[in-house]
Amino acid sequence: MAPRSLESRIAERRVEAMRRDNERRAYRERLAGPTRTVIQSPDAPDRDVCAAAKRQRSAAFDAMGTRRS
């Protein structure tokens, strides 16, 4: 395997980091989407729905390896 220049390795790392950030952002937005509609629904959401959404979110963040404060 041919040795790569430092610049190309740095650029590759940057691209990887940007891709990971975009994936995390998309993941968080997907998680946040349904919960927003639950809270803003015209009929008041019952506590079970909110609690279930919260459990689902924390389970997803646990799986991702990050905790939301």
Short mmCIF file of N, CA and C in Angstrom, two decimals:
data_model
loop_
_atom_site.label_atom_id
_atom_site.label_comp_id
_atom_site.label_asym_id
_atom_site.label_seq_id
_atom_site.Cartn_x
_atom_site.Cartn_y
_atom_site.Cartn_z
N MET A 1 0.85 -1.19 0.00
CA MET A 1 0.00 0.00 0.00
C MET A 1 0.88 1.24 0.00
N ALA A 2 0.62 2.17 -0.89
CA ALA A 2 1.44 3.38 -1.01
C ALA A 2 1.19 4.30 0.18
N PRO A 3 2.25 4.91 0.69
CA PRO A 3 2.06 5.85 1.81
C PRO A 3 1.30 7.09 1.33
N ARG A 4 0.35 7.53 2.15
CA ARG A 4 -0.45 8.70 1.77
C ARG A 4 0.09 9.93 2.45
N SER A 5 -0.13 11.06 1.82
CA SER A 5 0.37 12.31 2.40
C SER A 5 -0.44 12.66 3.65
N LEU A 6 0.19 13.46 4.50
CA LEU A 6 -0.47 13.89 5.73
C LEU A 6 -1.75 14.66 5.41
N GLU A 7 -1.68 15.50 4.37
CA GLU A 7 -2.86 16.30 4.00
C GLU A 7 -4.04 15.41 3.62
N SER A 8 -3.79 14.36 2.86
CA SER A 8 -4.89 13.49 2.44
C SER A 8 -5.48 12.74 3.63
N ARG A 9 -4.61 12.35 4.58
CA ARG A 9 -5.14 11.68 5.78
C ARG A 9 -5.97 12.62 6.62
N ILE A 10 -5.51 13.88 6.76
CA ILE A 10 -6.27 14.88 7.52
C ILE A 10 -7.61 15.14 6.85
N ALA A 11 -7.59 15.29 5.53
CA ALA A 11 -8.83 15.55 4.79
C ALA A 11 -9.81 14.38 4.96
N GLU A 12 -9.28 13.16 4.91
CA GLU A 12 -10.13 11.98 5.06
C GLU A 12 -10.76 11.95 6.45
N ARG A 13 -9.97 12.27 7.46
CA ARG A 13 -10.49 12.32 8.83
C ARG A 13 -11.59 13.36 8.96
N ARG A 14 -11.38 14.53 8.33
CA ARG A 14 -12.38 15.60 8.38
C ARG A 14 -13.69 15.15 7.74
N VAL A 15 -13.58 14.50 6.59
CA VAL A 15 -14.77 14.03 5.89
C VAL A 15 -15.50 13.01 6.76
N GLU A 16 -14.75 12.10 7.38
CA GLU A 16 -15.35 11.11 8.27
C GLU A 16 -16.08 11.78 9.43
N ALA A 17 -15.43 12.76 10.04
CA ALA A 17 -16.04 13.45 11.19
C ALA A 17 -17.32 14.17 10.77
N MET A 18 -17.28 14.81 9.60
CA MET A 18 -18.47 15.52 9.11
C MET A 18 -19.60 14.52 8.86
N ARG A 19 -19.27 13.37 8.28
CA ARG A 19 -20.28 12.37 8.00
C ARG A 19 -20.91 11.87 9.30
N ARG A 20 -20.06 11.60 10.30
CA ARG A 20 -20.57 11.14 11.60
C ARG A 20 -21.47 12.19 12.24
N ASP A 21 -21.05 13.47 12.18
CA ASP A 21 -21.87 14.55 12.74
C ASP A 21 -23.22 14.62 12.05
N ASN A 22 -23.21 14.51 10.73
CA ASN A 22 -24.46 14.56 9.97
C ASN A 22 -25.37 13.39 10.34
N GLU A 23 -24.78 12.21 10.50
CA GLU A 23 -25.58 11.05 10.88
C GLU A 23 -26.19 11.24 12.25
N ARG A 24 -25.39 11.75 13.19
CA ARG A 24 -25.90 11.98 14.55
C ARG A 24 -27.02 13.02 14.53
N ARG A 25 -26.82 14.09 13.76
CA ARG A 25 -27.84 15.14 13.68
C ARG A 25 -29.14 14.59 13.09
N ALA A 26 -29.01 13.81 12.01
CA ALA A 26 -30.19 13.23 11.38
C ALA A 26 -30.90 12.28 12.36
N TYR A 27 -30.10 11.54 13.12
CA TYR A 27 -30.66 10.60 14.09
C TYR A 27 -31.44 11.35 15.18
N ARG A 28 -30.83 12.43 15.69
CA ARG A 28 -31.50 13.23 16.72
C ARG A 28 -32.78 13.86 16.18
N GLU A 29 -32.73 14.35 14.93
CA GLU A 29 -33.92 14.97 14.34
C GLU A 29 -35.03 13.93 14.15
N ARG A 30 -34.64 12.72 13.75
CA ARG A 30 -35.66 11.67 13.62
C ARG A 30 -36.29 11.36 14.97
N LEU A 31 -35.46 11.36 16.01
CA LEU A 31 -35.99 11.10 17.36
C LEU A 31 -36.92 12.23 17.80
N ALA A 32 -36.53 13.45 17.53
CA ALA A 32 -37.29 14.60 18.02
C ALA A 32 -38.60 14.77 17.26
N GLY A 33 -38.65 14.34 16.01
CA GLY A 33 -39.83 14.55 15.18
C GLY A 33 -41.14 14.10 15.80
N PRO A 34 -41.33 12.80 16.08
CA PRO A 34 -42.62 12.34 16.58
C PRO A 34 -42.99 12.95 17.93
N THR A 35 -42.01 13.20 18.80
CA THR A 35 -42.34 13.71 20.14
C THR A 35 -42.91 15.12 20.04
N ARG A 36 -42.43 15.90 19.08
CA ARG A 36 -42.96 17.26 18.92
C ARG A 36 -44.44 17.21 18.57
N THR A 37 -44.82 16.30 17.67
CA THR A 37 -46.22 16.24 17.26
C THR A 37 -47.10 15.72 18.40
N VAL A 38 -46.54 14.86 19.25
CA VAL A 38 -47.32 14.37 20.39
C VAL A 38 -47.67 15.52 21.32
N ILE A 39 -46.66 16.37 21.62
CA ILE A 39 -46.85 17.46 22.57
C ILE A 39 -47.82 18.50 22.01
N GLN A 40 -47.77 18.74 20.71
CA GLN A 40 -48.57 19.80 20.11
C GLN A 40 -49.94 19.30 19.62
N SER A 41 -50.29 18.06 19.94
CA SER A 41 -51.57 17.53 19.44
C SER A 41 -52.72 18.31 20.09
N PRO A 42 -53.81 18.53 19.35
CA PRO A 42 -54.92 19.34 19.86
C PRO A 42 -55.56 18.75 21.12
N ASP A 43 -55.77 17.43 21.14
CA ASP A 43 -56.27 16.84 22.38
C ASP A 43 -55.07 16.57 23.28
N ALA A 44 -55.21 16.90 24.56
CA ALA A 44 -54.07 16.81 25.48
C ALA A 44 -53.56 15.37 25.53
N PRO A 45 -52.23 15.17 25.34
CA PRO A 45 -51.70 13.80 25.38
C PRO A 45 -51.74 13.25 26.80
N ASP A 46 -52.08 11.99 26.93
CA ASP A 46 -52.07 11.41 28.27
C ASP A 46 -50.63 11.15 28.69
N ARG A 47 -50.44 11.04 29.97
CA ARG A 47 -49.07 10.92 30.52
C ARG A 47 -48.35 9.68 29.99
N ASP A 48 -49.10 8.63 29.73
CA ASP A 48 -48.47 7.39 29.26
C ASP A 48 -47.74 7.60 27.94
N VAL A 49 -48.36 8.39 27.04
CA VAL A 49 -47.74 8.63 25.74
C VAL A 49 -46.42 9.38 25.93
N CYS A 50 -46.43 10.42 26.77
CA CYS A 50 -45.21 11.19 27.02
C CYS A 50 -44.14 10.33 27.68
N ALA A 51 -44.56 9.53 28.65
CA ALA A 51 -43.60 8.68 29.36
C ALA A 51 -42.99 7.65 28.40
N ALA A 52 -43.85 7.10 27.53
CA ALA A 52 -43.34 6.11 26.57
C ALA A 52 -42.35 6.75 25.61
N ALA A 53 -42.66 7.97 25.16
CA ALA A 53 -41.75 8.67 24.25
C ALA A 53 -40.43 8.96 24.94
N LYS A 54 -40.50 9.34 26.20
CA LYS A 54 -39.27 9.65 26.95
C LYS A 54 -38.42 8.39 27.12
N ARG A 55 -39.08 7.27 27.45
CA ARG A 55 -38.34 6.00 27.59
C ARG A 55 -37.69 5.60 26.27
N GLN A 56 -38.44 5.78 25.19
CA GLN A 56 -37.93 5.42 23.87
C GLN A 56 -36.71 6.27 23.53
N ARG A 57 -36.79 7.57 23.81
CA ARG A 57 -35.67 8.47 23.53
C ARG A 57 -34.45 8.08 24.35
N SER A 58 -34.63 7.85 25.65
CA SER A 58 -33.46 7.53 26.47
C SER A 58 -32.85 6.19 26.07
N ALA A 59 -33.69 5.25 25.66
CA ALA A 59 -33.16 3.96 25.20
C ALA A 59 -32.34 4.16 23.93
N ALA A 60 -32.82 5.03 23.04
CA ALA A 60 -32.09 5.28 21.80
C ALA A 60 -30.77 5.97 22.09
N PHE A 61 -30.78 6.93 23.02
CA PHE A 61 -29.53 7.61 23.34
C PHE A 61 -28.56 6.66 24.03
N ASP A 62 -29.07 5.74 24.85
CA ASP A 62 -28.21 4.73 25.45
C ASP A 62 -27.56 3.88 24.37
N ALA A 63 -28.36 3.49 23.37
CA ALA A 63 -27.84 2.66 22.30
C ALA A 63 -26.77 3.41 21.50
N MET A 64 -26.96 4.72 21.38
CA MET A 64 -26.01 5.53 20.62
C MET A 64 -24.75 5.80 21.45
N GLY A 65 -24.84 5.62 22.75
CA GLY A 65 -23.67 5.81 23.60
C GLY A 65 -23.55 7.22 24.14
N THR A 66 -24.59 8.03 23.99
CA THR A 66 -24.54 9.39 24.55
C THR A 66 -25.76 9.60 25.43
N ARG A 67 -25.59 10.39 26.44
CA ARG A 67 -26.71 10.70 27.33
C ARG A 67 -27.07 12.16 27.17
N ARG A 68 -28.36 12.42 27.13
CA ARG A 68 -28.80 13.81 27.04
C ARG A 68 -29.07 14.30 28.45
N SER A 69 -28.54 15.47 28.77
CA SER A 69 -28.73 15.98 30.14
C SER A 69 -30.07 16.66 30.28
#
